[in-house]
Amino acid sequence: MNAELLSEIRGPVLWLTINRPERRNAISPAVLDGLHAGIDQAERDDTIRAVVLTGTGEQAFCAGADLQTGKSFAFDYAEPSQRLANLLRRARQATVPLVARVNGACMAGGMGLLAMCDLAVASERAVFGLPEVKVGVFPAQVLSVLQHLVPRRVLNELCLCGEPLDAQQALQAGLVNYVSADLDGKLDWLLGRLLDKSPTAVKRGLYTLKHIDAMPFEQSMAFTESQIGLLAMTEDAREGQLAFREKRKPEWTGR
């Protein structure tokens, strides 16, 4: 895609790697545009079953805004929306699972990239934080994707005190699914658990999960009633149940 956001297809998985190690993989316009384009690519290509998001090296997953430029908060106020917010919106619409491989520091806007992912595995060296108050600003767009992910008291402390969590604290808070000394081994294990399932069920399941998040109970119940009815009509649903009765492995078509 570009020098700052590397894209590589490995079997059924699209890897998107922030490639700015000299800036601790800080966010740039090229990074945001590349991530947005990568999600678009995955949504268009039925052979891509998951997207892994990570950073180059072992020091940082993403350190957030690149404060060294002095332009991190120089927005074009004529535009009603900004690049990071638009990326988080795009991720919210995605029905291909996004998996964060947190290889190091995950800070500020990097926490937004983590939170927009559906699953996350972290290295034992990883640290997590929202240090914006230390430089006179406050986490904003990332709150929209973090507020339902971690307990409110944890979120308040992260935002108001600006101090980091270590990997085990992040695990306890629900920021990640797993922490491992063998990051890639655990990631492969998790992808294996995901990729052998029905592509249709995963896609429609993510669609359902994301749509009911902000719905009142009755609206959510009516929506999910319709979704299970539609899912039951798919080829994968028929094949999965037939394979169960015949005691064999399903042969998914993704239809």
Backbone as JSON, one array per atom type, in Angstrom:
{
  "sequence": "MNAELLSEIRGPVLWLTINRPERRNAISPAVLDGLHAGIDQAERDDTIRAVVLTGTGEQAFCAGADLQTGKSFAFDYAEPSQRLANLLRRARQATVPLVARVNGACMAGGMGLLAMCDLAVASERAVFGLPEVKVGVFPAQVLSVLQHLVPRRVLNELCLCGEPLDAQQALQAGLVNYVSADLDGKLDWLLGRLLDKSPTAVKRGLYTLKHIDAMPFEQSMAFTESQIGLLAMTEDAREGQLAFREKRKPEWTGR",
  "N": [[0.82, -1.2, 0.0], [1.71, 1.41, 1.03], [4.82, 2.91, 2.08], [4.65, 3.29, 4.79], [2.63, 1.72, 5.75], [2.44, -1.53, 5.62], [1.3, -4.19, 3.56], [0.29, -7.52, 3.37], [-0.7, -10.62, 2.1], [-1.26, -13.61, 3.66], [-2.0, -16.67, 3.08], [-5.33, -17.16, 4.02], [-5.37, -14.78, 5.39], [-5.06, -11.31, 5.8], [-2.39, -9.27, 6.41], [-1.72, -6.28, 8.03], [0.66, -3.95, 8.6], [1.96, -1.49, 10.59], [4.52, 0.6, 9.7], [6.58, 2.32, 10.94], [8.93, 2.35, 12.66], [10.88, 4.07, 13.64], [9.44, 6.1, 14.74], [8.09, 4.87, 16.71], [6.0, 3.49, 15.58], [3.98, 5.41, 15.21], [0.9, 7.09, 14.45], [0.1, 8.26, 11.2], [-1.08, 10.28, 8.43], [-0.79, 8.63, 6.14], [-0.69, 6.08, 7.29], [-3.27, 5.85, 8.41], [-4.86, 6.08, 6.1], [-3.94, 3.81, 4.72], [-4.71, 1.7, 6.43], [-7.49, 1.99, 6.31], [-7.9, 1.45, 3.58], [-7.0, -1.19, 3.55], [-8.91, -2.57, 5.1], [-11.11, -2.17, 3.45], [-10.23, -3.68, 1.23], [-10.21, -6.28, 2.34], [-12.9, -6.64, 2.82], [-13.91, -6.74, 0.27], [-12.79, -9.01, -0.87], [-13.49, -12.29, -0.91], [-11.82, -14.38, -0.27], [-10.25, -13.61, 1.8], [-10.18, -14.14, 5.15], [-9.64, -13.08, 7.61], [-8.17, -10.22, 9.23], [-5.04, -9.17, 10.29], [-3.69, -6.82, 12.44], [-0.78, -5.04, 13.17], [2.44, -3.85, 14.44], [5.67, -2.81, 13.2], [8.64, -4.42, 14.35], [9.61, -4.81, 17.85], [9.18, -2.93, 19.74], [6.92, -1.22, 19.7], [3.42, -1.36, 19.19], [1.57, 0.66, 18.41], [2.15, 4.01, 18.94], [0.35, 6.04, 19.01], [-0.65, 9.4, 18.19], [1.69, 11.22, 16.19], [3.63, 13.15, 17.81], [5.95, 14.5, 17.32], [5.79, 15.8, 14.91], [4.4, 18.12, 15.34], [1.95, 18.67, 14.28], [-0.16, 17.13, 14.93], [-2.68, 17.71, 15.95], [-3.68, 19.51, 14.21], [-6.24, 20.1, 12.67], [-8.38, 20.09, 9.76], [-10.83, 22.18, 9.91], [-12.91, 22.69, 8.26], [-13.75, 20.3, 7.34], [-16.18, 17.9, 8.17], [-15.56, 15.48, 9.41], [-12.81, 13.45, 10.59], [-9.68, 11.73, 9.76], [-8.91, 9.59, 11.57], [-11.28, 9.15, 13.0], [-12.93, 8.41, 10.87], [-11.7, 6.02, 10.11], [-12.22, 4.44, 12.36], [-14.97, 4.36, 12.18], [-15.19, 2.91, 9.79], [-14.08, 0.44, 10.5], [-15.97, -0.35, 12.3], [-18.04, -1.09, 10.66], [-17.11, -3.33, 9.43], [-17.19, -6.77, 8.43], [-15.39, -8.75, 8.3], [-13.27, -10.41, 10.5], [-11.19, -8.47, 12.6], [-8.0, -8.61, 13.91], [-5.92, -7.81, 16.52], [-2.47, -7.75, 16.86], [-0.57, -7.23, 19.37], [2.4, -6.07, 19.79], [4.01, -4.49, 21.34], [4.33, -1.28, 22.87], [1.17, 0.23, 23.28], [-0.49, 2.95, 22.79], [-2.51, 5.88, 23.44], [-3.89, 7.03, 20.47], [-3.27, 4.55, 19.41], [-4.57, 2.86, 21.12], [-7.12, 3.16, 20.22], [-6.93, 1.9, 17.74], [-6.44, -0.7, 18.62], [-8.85, -1.17, 20.05], [-10.76, -1.05, 18.02], [-10.5, -3.47, 16.85], [-11.65, -6.87, 16.69], [-10.66, -9.05, 18.06], [-7.82, -9.72, 20.18], [-4.38, -10.25, 20.76], [-1.63, -10.15, 22.94], [1.82, -9.38, 23.52], [3.89, -10.28, 26.32], [5.46, -8.13, 26.91], [4.03, -5.9, 26.26], [2.57, -2.68, 26.77], [-0.07, -0.5, 27.83], [-1.98, 2.45, 27.34], [-3.49, 5.7, 27.96], [-2.19, 8.47, 27.59], [-2.79, 11.14, 27.11], [-3.51, 13.35, 28.78], [-1.12, 14.13, 29.83], [0.09, 15.71, 27.99], [-1.56, 17.8, 27.75], [-3.97, 17.39, 26.39], [-6.86, 15.32, 25.6], [-8.07, 11.98, 25.41], [-10.21, 11.32, 22.71], [-11.81, 10.52, 20.13], [-11.16, 7.81, 20.44], [-12.51, 7.05, 22.71], [-15.04, 6.37, 21.92], [-14.83, 3.8, 20.93], [-13.68, 2.47, 23.02], [-15.29, 2.68, 25.29], [-17.25, 0.73, 25.79], [-15.76, -1.47, 26.08], [-14.04, -1.78, 28.26], [-14.25, -1.76, 31.9], [-15.93, 1.02, 33.45], [-14.66, 2.42, 35.57], [-12.01, 1.7, 35.2], [-11.55, 2.81, 32.68], [-11.95, 5.53, 33.28], [-9.76, 6.0, 35.01], [-7.59, 5.47, 33.32], [-7.91, 7.55, 31.46], [-7.97, 9.95, 33.03], [-5.77, 9.92, 34.74], [-3.68, 9.1, 33.16], [-1.76, 7.09, 33.29], [0.02, 4.04, 32.52], [-1.09, 0.62, 31.79], [0.13, -2.66, 32.46], [0.68, -5.71, 30.56], [-0.69, -7.87, 31.79], [-2.51, -6.53, 33.43], [-3.99, -5.27, 31.46], [-5.14, -7.51, 30.29], [-6.78, -8.4, 32.4], [-8.52, -6.27, 32.48], [-9.93, -6.58, 30.17], [-9.03, -5.63, 27.75], [-7.56, -7.14, 25.97], [-7.6, -10.47, 24.51], [-5.76, -12.52, 25.04], [-2.55, -12.95, 26.6], [0.8, -13.56, 25.91], [4.05, -15.09, 26.07], [4.93, -16.21, 23.79], [4.09, -14.7, 21.27], [3.42, -14.88, 18.48], [2.89, -17.59, 18.25], [0.63, -17.85, 19.88], [-1.09, -16.17, 18.51], [-1.34, -17.55, 16.04], [-2.62, -19.84, 16.98], [-5.07, -18.74, 17.86], [-6.06, -17.7, 15.43], [-6.34, -20.1, 14.09], [-8.48, -21.24, 15.48], [-10.46, -19.58, 14.65], [-10.52, -19.62, 11.81], [-11.36, -22.12, 10.94], [-14.04, -22.18, 11.12], [-17.46, -21.53, 10.0], [-17.44, -19.32, 7.3], [-19.64, -17.75, 6.59], [-21.23, -17.73, 8.91], [-19.5, -16.39, 10.66], [-19.2, -13.91, 9.39], [-21.9, -12.91, 9.2], [-22.44, -13.08, 11.86], [-20.68, -11.19, 13.08], [-21.74, -8.9, 11.91], [-24.24, -8.88, 13.16], [-23.52, -8.71, 15.92], [-22.29, -6.17, 16.01], [-24.34, -4.48, 15.27], [-26.29, -4.71, 17.27], [-25.18, -3.56, 19.47], [-25.74, -0.95, 20.47], [-28.46, -1.02, 20.75], [-31.73, -0.84, 22.29], [-33.29, -3.32, 24.46], [-35.71, -4.6, 23.4], [-35.64, -3.82, 20.69], [-33.2, -4.95, 19.97], [-33.82, -7.66, 20.37], [-35.81, -8.11, 18.43], [-34.33, -7.62, 16.12], [-32.33, -9.62, 16.25], [-33.91, -11.89, 16.13], [-34.74, -11.8, 13.44], [-32.26, -12.07, 12.2], [-31.27, -14.66, 12.88], [-33.09, -16.2, 11.58], [-32.56, -15.58, 8.89], [-29.87, -16.41, 8.7], [-30.13, -19.16, 9.06], [-31.02, -19.96, 6.6], [-28.87, -20.14, 4.92], [-26.29, -21.72, 2.86], [-24.08, -22.6, 4.35], [-25.18, -22.95, 6.9], [-26.98, -25.06, 6.48], [-25.16, -27.05, 5.63], [-23.48, -27.24, 7.89], [-25.18, -28.29, 9.88], [-25.93, -30.69, 8.67], [-23.43, -31.96, 8.49], [-22.92, -32.27, 11.19], [-24.89, -34.13, 11.9], [-24.05, -36.25, 10.37], [-21.65, -36.79, 11.45], [-19.13, -35.7, 10.6], [-16.51, -33.58, 9.24], [-17.39, -30.23, 8.45], [-17.86, -28.9, 5.13], [-17.26, -25.94, 4.18], [-18.79, -23.38, 2.22], [-19.02, -20.71, 2.34], [-21.32, -19.46, 1.68]],
  "CA": [[0.0, 0.0, 0.0], [2.66, 2.52, 1.08], [5.97, 2.54, 2.89], [4.35, 3.4, 6.22], [1.64, 0.71, 6.11], [2.73, -2.68, 4.78], [0.18, -5.1, 3.35], [0.73, -8.83, 2.89], [-1.67, -11.7, 2.24], [-0.69, -14.89, 4.07], [-3.13, -17.59, 3.03], [-6.6, -16.46, 4.12], [-5.24, -13.66, 6.33], [-4.4, -10.08, 5.35], [-1.6, -8.62, 7.46], [-1.48, -4.85, 7.89], [1.73, -3.66, 9.56], [2.4, -0.1, 10.66], [5.95, 0.5, 9.48], [7.25, 3.55, 11.31], [9.59, 2.03, 13.93], [11.64, 5.23, 14.13], [8.46, 6.92, 15.47], [7.34, 3.91, 17.54], [4.79, 3.17, 14.8], [2.97, 6.43, 15.44], [-0.09, 7.28, 13.39], [0.29, 9.32, 10.21], [-2.16, 10.19, 7.42], [-0.58, 7.46, 5.28], [-1.07, 4.9, 8.06], [-4.73, 5.81, 8.5], [-5.4, 5.78, 4.77], [-3.61, 2.44, 4.39], [-5.57, 0.82, 7.21], [-8.83, 2.09, 5.74], [-7.87, 0.72, 2.31], [-6.84, -2.6, 3.84], [-10.21, -3.1, 5.5], [-11.91, -2.21, 2.22], [-9.76, -4.82, 0.44], [-10.66, -7.51, 2.97], [-14.36, -6.75, 2.66], [-14.21, -7.05, -1.14], [-12.17, -10.27, -1.27], [-14.04, -13.38, -0.12], [-10.79, -15.33, 0.15], [-9.64, -13.09, 3.03], [-11.04, -14.55, 6.25], [-9.32, -12.29, 8.79], [-7.15, -9.18, 9.08], [-4.18, -8.97, 11.46], [-3.1, -5.49, 12.53], [0.35, -5.04, 14.09], [3.46, -2.85, 14.17], [7.0, -3.33, 12.92], [9.58, -4.5, 15.46], [9.14, -5.29, 19.15], [9.06, -1.82, 20.7], [5.61, -0.58, 19.74], [2.29, -1.65, 18.32], [1.3, 2.0, 17.89], [2.3, 4.98, 20.03], [-0.64, 7.1, 18.91], [-0.33, 10.51, 17.31], [3.11, 11.55, 16.06], [3.76, 14.48, 18.39], [7.16, 15.14, 16.81], [5.47, 16.63, 13.74], [3.77, 19.38, 15.75], [0.72, 18.88, 13.51], [-1.07, 16.03, 15.25], [-4.03, 18.21, 16.22], [-3.95, 20.59, 13.26], [-7.31, 19.57, 11.83], [-9.08, 20.94, 8.8], [-12.14, 22.31, 10.54], [-13.94, 22.74, 7.22], [-14.22, 18.94, 7.15], [-17.0, 17.48, 9.31], [-15.01, 14.29, 10.06], [-11.36, 13.35, 10.47], [-9.21, 10.43, 9.29], [-8.97, 8.53, 12.58], [-12.69, 8.87, 13.25], [-13.46, 7.68, 9.72], [-11.18, 4.66, 10.17], [-12.97, 3.73, 13.4], [-16.3, 4.1, 11.6], [-15.07, 1.84, 8.79], [-13.88, -0.81, 11.22], [-17.25, -0.69, 12.92], [-18.89, -1.68, 9.62], [-16.44, -4.5, 8.85], [-17.68, -8.09, 8.8], [-14.22, -9.63, 8.35], [-12.68, -10.19, 11.82], [-9.93, -7.73, 12.74], [-7.27, -9.18, 15.05], [-4.75, -7.0, 16.88], [-1.25, -8.42, 17.36], [0.02, -6.12, 20.12], [3.79, -6.49, 19.96], [4.75, -3.56, 22.2], [3.54, -0.19, 23.45], [-0.1, 0.56, 22.64], [-0.78, 4.19, 23.5], [-3.32, 6.96, 22.85], [-4.61, 6.58, 19.29], [-3.06, 3.13, 19.25], [-5.63, 2.18, 21.87], [-8.27, 3.15, 19.34], [-6.71, 0.83, 16.75], [-6.67, -1.94, 19.35], [-10.26, -1.33, 20.41], [-11.58, -1.27, 16.84], [-10.35, -4.86, 16.45], [-12.6, -7.78, 17.31], [-9.9, -9.93, 18.92], [-6.49, -9.16, 20.41], [-3.36, -11.02, 21.47], [-0.56, -9.23, 23.31], [3.08, -9.83, 24.08], [4.07, -9.96, 27.74], [6.15, -6.84, 27.02], [3.15, -4.82, 25.83], [1.99, -1.75, 27.75], [-1.26, 0.12, 27.28], [-2.29, 3.66, 28.08], [-4.08, 6.91, 27.36], [-1.41, 9.49, 28.28], [-3.03, 12.46, 26.52], [-3.54, 14.44, 29.76], [0.26, 14.53, 30.12], [0.49, 16.73, 27.01], [-2.56, 18.86, 27.74], [-5.18, 17.09, 25.61], [-7.66, 14.27, 26.19], [-8.52, 11.01, 24.39], [-11.56, 11.7, 22.26], [-12.45, 9.51, 19.27], [-10.94, 6.45, 20.94], [-13.5, 6.73, 23.75], [-16.22, 5.77, 21.3], [-14.61, 2.36, 20.77], [-13.21, 1.91, 24.29], [-16.2, 2.85, 26.43], [-17.98, -0.51, 26.07], [-14.79, -2.57, 26.09], [-13.44, -1.93, 29.59], [-15.07, -1.18, 32.96], [-15.91, 2.49, 33.48], [-13.64, 2.92, 36.51], [-10.71, 1.51, 34.55], [-11.46, 3.82, 31.62], [-11.77, 6.83, 33.92], [-8.39, 6.13, 35.52], [-6.7, 5.58, 32.17], [-8.05, 8.88, 30.85], [-7.74, 11.08, 33.93], [-4.43, 9.84, 35.33], [-2.72, 8.97, 32.07], [-0.72, 6.12, 33.59], [-0.19, 2.84, 31.7], [-1.33, -0.72, 32.31], [0.97, -3.69, 31.86], [-0.09, -6.66, 29.76], [-1.6, -8.64, 32.63], [-3.6, -5.63, 33.82], [-4.83, -5.1, 30.27], [-5.91, -8.74, 30.16], [-7.81, -8.39, 33.44], [-9.49, -5.22, 32.15], [-10.67, -6.95, 28.97], [-8.51, -4.98, 26.55], [-7.05, -8.18, 25.06], [-8.08, -11.82, 24.79], [-4.68, -13.35, 25.55], [-1.19, -12.44, 26.73], [1.68, -14.72, 25.78], [5.46, -14.9, 25.75], [5.02, -16.64, 22.39], [3.03, -13.9, 20.66], [2.99, -15.42, 17.19], [2.3, -18.9, 18.48], [-0.74, -17.66, 20.38], [-1.87, -15.6, 17.41], [-1.66, -18.64, 15.12], [-3.61, -20.68, 17.66], [-6.35, -18.05, 17.83], [-6.52, -17.67, 14.05], [-6.77, -21.45, 13.77], [-9.81, -21.44, 16.05], [-11.39, -18.74, 13.89], [-10.56, -19.87, 10.37], [-12.0, -23.38, 10.58], [-15.48, -22.03, 11.3], [-18.21, -21.1, 8.82], [-17.25, -17.91, 6.93], [-20.93, -17.06, 6.6], [-21.64, -17.51, 10.29], [-18.63, -15.37, 11.24], [-19.52, -12.63, 8.77], [-23.21, -12.45, 9.64], [-22.37, -12.92, 13.31], [-20.09, -9.89, 13.38], [-22.75, -7.92, 11.51], [-25.26, -8.85, 14.23], [-22.92, -8.21, 17.16], [-22.02, -4.74, 15.94], [-25.58, -3.73, 15.15], [-27.11, -4.7, 18.49], [-24.41, -2.98, 20.57], [-26.37, 0.24, 21.05], [-29.91, -1.15, 20.67], [-32.51, -1.25, 23.47], [-33.54, -4.76, 24.5], [-36.74, -5.07, 22.47], [-35.14, -3.64, 19.32], [-32.17, -5.96, 19.79], [-34.45, -8.97, 20.26], [-36.47, -8.19, 17.13], [-33.29, -7.7, 15.1], [-31.68, -10.93, 16.29], [-34.89, -12.86, 15.61], [-34.68, -11.81, 11.98], [-30.94, -12.51, 11.76], [-31.12, -16.11, 12.97], [-33.91, -16.76, 10.51], [-31.83, -15.43, 7.63], [-28.67, -17.24, 8.74], [-30.53, -20.56, 8.92], [-31.31, -20.22, 5.2], [-27.64, -20.15, 4.13], [-25.69, -23.01, 2.56], [-23.22, -23.01, 5.46], [-26.02, -23.43, 8.0], [-27.46, -26.4, 6.11], [-24.01, -27.95, 5.62], [-23.01, -27.44, 9.26], [-26.09, -29.19, 10.59], [-25.83, -32.0, 8.04], [-22.15, -32.54, 8.91], [-23.09, -32.67, 12.6], [-25.67, -35.38, 11.94], [-23.27, -37.31, 9.72], [-20.41, -36.94, 12.23], [-17.98, -35.42, 9.74], [-16.09, -32.18, 9.21], [-18.15, -29.48, 7.44], [-17.18, -28.33, 3.98], [-17.88, -24.61, 4.08], [-18.75, -22.67, 0.94], [-19.09, -19.26, 2.56], [-22.58, -18.98, 1.09]],
  "C": [[0.86, 1.26, 0.0], [3.76, 2.13, 2.05], [5.66, 2.53, 4.38], [3.3, 2.39, 6.68], [1.82, -0.46, 5.14], [1.53, -3.62, 4.73], [0.7, -6.4, 2.77], [-0.37, -9.85, 3.12], [-0.92, -12.98, 2.54], [-1.83, -15.9, 4.14], [-4.44, -16.82, 3.09], [-6.57, -15.22, 5.01], [-4.49, -12.5, 5.68], [-3.69, -9.45, 6.54], [-1.39, -7.16, 7.1], [-0.51, -4.43, 8.99], [2.13, -2.19, 9.49], [3.93, -0.1, 10.66], [6.63, 1.85, 9.7], [8.02, 3.33, 12.61], [10.38, 3.19, 14.51], [10.75, 6.19, 14.91], [7.57, 6.04, 16.34], [5.99, 3.61, 16.9], [3.64, 4.13, 15.09], [2.08, 6.59, 14.21], [0.32, 8.44, 12.49], [-0.89, 9.25, 9.25], [-2.03, 8.97, 6.52], [-0.96, 6.16, 5.99], [-2.59, 4.76, 8.11], [-5.36, 5.46, 7.16], [-5.14, 4.33, 4.38], [-4.46, 1.43, 5.15], [-6.99, 0.81, 6.66], [-8.9, 1.28, 4.44], [-7.75, -0.78, 2.53], [-8.15, -3.26, 4.26], [-11.13, -3.19, 4.3], [-11.53, -3.43, 1.37], [-10.29, -6.13, 1.01], [-12.16, -7.72, 2.79], [-14.74, -7.13, 1.22], [-13.79, -8.47, -1.54], [-12.66, -11.4, -0.37], [-13.01, -14.39, 0.34], [-10.07, -14.87, 1.42], [-10.61, -13.34, 4.18], [-10.78, -13.76, 7.53], [-8.25, -11.27, 8.42], [-6.37, -9.09, 10.38], [-3.58, -7.58, 11.37], [-1.98, -5.5, 13.57], [1.3, -3.91, 13.73], [4.8, -3.51, 13.91], [7.85, -3.35, 14.2], [8.93, -5.01, 16.73], [8.88, -4.17, 20.14], [7.63, -1.33, 20.82], [4.64, -1.18, 18.74], [1.89, -0.36, 17.62], [1.32, 2.97, 19.05], [1.29, 6.11, 19.97], [-0.2, 8.18, 17.95], [1.18, 10.79, 17.31], [3.33, 12.99, 16.52], [4.98, 15.23, 17.87], [6.87, 16.06, 15.63], [4.94, 18.01, 14.14], [2.45, 19.66, 15.06], [-0.36, 17.84, 13.84], [-2.51, 16.49, 15.45], [-4.36, 19.42, 15.36], [-4.98, 20.11, 12.24], [-7.79, 20.59, 10.82], [-10.52, 21.06, 9.27], [-13.26, 22.54, 9.53], [-14.51, 21.36, 6.95], [-15.01, 18.47, 8.38], [-16.49, 16.23, 10.02], [-13.52, 14.2, 9.75], [-10.94, 11.92, 10.18], [-9.34, 9.33, 10.33], [-10.42, 8.16, 12.86], [-13.29, 8.07, 12.09], [-12.96, 6.24, 9.68], [-11.96, 3.85, 11.21], [-14.39, 3.44, 12.93], [-16.23, 2.94, 10.62], [-14.9, 0.48, 9.46], [-15.17, -1.29, 11.85], [-18.19, -1.39, 11.93], [-18.34, -3.0, 9.09], [-17.07, -5.8, 9.34], [-16.6, -9.16, 8.64], [-13.54, -9.37, 9.7], [-11.34, -9.47, 11.76], [-9.26, -8.21, 14.03], [-6.03, -8.34, 15.31], [-3.65, -7.91, 17.42], [-0.43, -7.33, 18.05], [1.42, -6.52, 20.55], [4.6, -5.59, 20.88], [3.82, -2.49, 22.73], [2.31, 0.12, 22.6], [-0.65, 1.77, 23.38], [-1.71, 5.1, 22.71], [-4.12, 6.45, 21.65], [-4.41, 5.13, 18.98], [-4.08, 2.3, 20.01], [-6.91, 2.15, 21.05], [-8.16, 2.06, 18.29], [-6.92, -0.53, 17.39], [-8.16, -2.19, 19.57], [-11.15, -1.55, 19.2], [-11.5, -2.71, 16.35], [-11.29, -5.74, 17.26], [-11.94, -8.74, 18.29], [-8.5, -9.33, 19.09], [-5.62, -10.13, 21.2], [-2.19, -10.09, 21.73], [0.68, -9.97, 23.79], [3.13, -9.49, 25.57], [4.75, -8.62, 27.94], [5.23, -5.66, 26.75], [2.71, -3.96, 27.02], [0.9, -0.96, 27.04], [-1.57, 1.4, 28.06], [-2.92, 4.75, 27.24], [-3.4, 8.11, 28.02], [-1.69, 10.92, 27.82], [-3.01, 13.6, 27.54], [-2.13, 14.94, 30.1], [0.76, 15.59, 29.13], [-0.65, 17.74, 26.79], [-3.77, 18.63, 26.86], [-5.9, 15.91, 26.29], [-8.05, 13.28, 25.1], [-9.96, 11.3, 24.0], [-12.19, 10.6, 21.42], [-12.3, 8.1, 19.82], [-11.94, 6.07, 22.02], [-14.72, 6.04, 23.16], [-16.06, 4.27, 21.11], [-14.12, 1.69, 22.06], [-14.28, 1.82, 25.36], [-17.0, 1.59, 26.77], [-17.06, -1.71, 26.18], [-14.23, -2.84, 27.47], [-14.37, -1.33, 30.64], [-14.88, 0.33, 33.07], [-14.83, 3.03, 34.41], [-12.25, 2.78, 35.91], [-10.51, 2.58, 33.48], [-11.23, 5.21, 32.21], [-10.33, 7.03, 34.39], [-7.39, 6.26, 34.38], [-6.72, 6.99, 31.59], [-7.58, 10.0, 31.75], [-6.35, 11.09, 34.55], [-3.34, 9.68, 34.28], [-1.62, 7.96, 32.29], [-1.02, 4.78, 32.91], [-0.57, 1.6, 32.51], [-0.3, -1.67, 31.69], [0.07, -4.72, 31.18], [-1.09, -7.44, 30.6], [-2.76, -7.78, 33.12], [-4.55, -5.39, 32.66], [-5.7, -6.33, 30.04], [-7.06, -8.76, 31.16], [-8.9, -7.37, 33.13], [-10.31, -5.54, 30.91], [-10.21, -6.27, 27.7], [-8.02, -5.99, 25.51], [-7.64, -9.53, 25.46], [-7.02, -12.68, 25.48], [-3.4, -12.55, 25.64], [-0.27, -13.65, 26.7], [3.12, -14.3, 25.54], [5.73, -15.29, 24.31], [3.88, -15.96, 21.62], [2.52, -14.52, 19.37], [2.4, -16.81, 17.32], [0.86, -18.78, 18.96], [-1.64, -17.07, 19.31], [-2.27, -16.69, 16.42], [-2.72, -19.56, 15.7], [-5.0, -20.05, 17.59], [-6.92, -17.99, 16.42], [-7.02, -19.06, 13.63], [-8.17, -21.74, 14.29], [-10.88, -20.68, 15.28], [-11.6, -19.25, 12.48], [-11.19, -21.21, 9.99], [-13.52, -23.34, 10.75], [-16.13, -21.52, 10.02], [-17.93, -19.64, 8.5], [-18.56, -17.12, 6.98], [-21.38, -16.75, 8.02], [-20.81, -16.41, 10.94], [-19.0, -13.99, 10.7], [-20.86, -12.08, 9.27], [-23.24, -12.28, 11.16], [-21.77, -11.59, 13.73], [-21.05, -8.76, 13.03], [-23.8, -7.77, 12.62], [-24.7, -8.25, 15.5], [-22.76, -6.69, 17.13], [-23.3, -3.92, 15.86], [-26.37, -3.67, 16.46], [-26.43, -3.96, 19.65], [-25.12, -1.81, 21.25], [-27.9, 0.16, 21.03], [-30.54, -1.39, 22.04], [-32.89, -2.72, 23.35], [-34.54, -5.21, 23.46], [-36.3, -4.93, 21.01], [-34.08, -4.69, 19.0], [-32.79, -7.34, 19.58], [-35.13, -9.14, 18.9], [-35.43, -8.35, 16.01], [-32.65, -9.08, 15.07], [-32.63, -12.04, 15.86], [-34.8, -12.96, 14.09], [-33.35, -12.37, 11.49], [-30.77, -14.02, 11.83], [-31.96, -16.79, 11.9], [-33.21, -16.7, 9.17], [-30.61, -16.34, 7.59], [-29.01, -18.71, 8.52], [-30.82, -20.95, 7.47], [-30.05, -20.36, 4.35], [-27.14, -21.57, 3.89], [-24.83, -23.51, 3.72], [-24.03, -23.55, 6.63], [-26.54, -24.84, 7.7], [-26.33, -27.43, 6.16], [-23.53, -28.25, 7.04], [-23.87, -28.42, 10.02], [-26.06, -30.61, 10.0], [-24.54, -32.71, 8.47], [-22.22, -33.0, 10.36], [-23.82, -34.0, 12.68], [-24.88, -36.55, 11.37], [-21.92, -37.54, 10.38], [-19.17, -36.8, 11.36], [-17.65, -33.93, 9.81], [-16.87, -31.42, 8.13], [-17.25, -29.0, 6.29], [-17.85, -26.99, 3.66], [-17.75, -24.04, 2.67], [-18.69, -21.16, 1.14], [-20.34, -18.65, 1.94], [-23.76, -19.3, 2.01]]
}
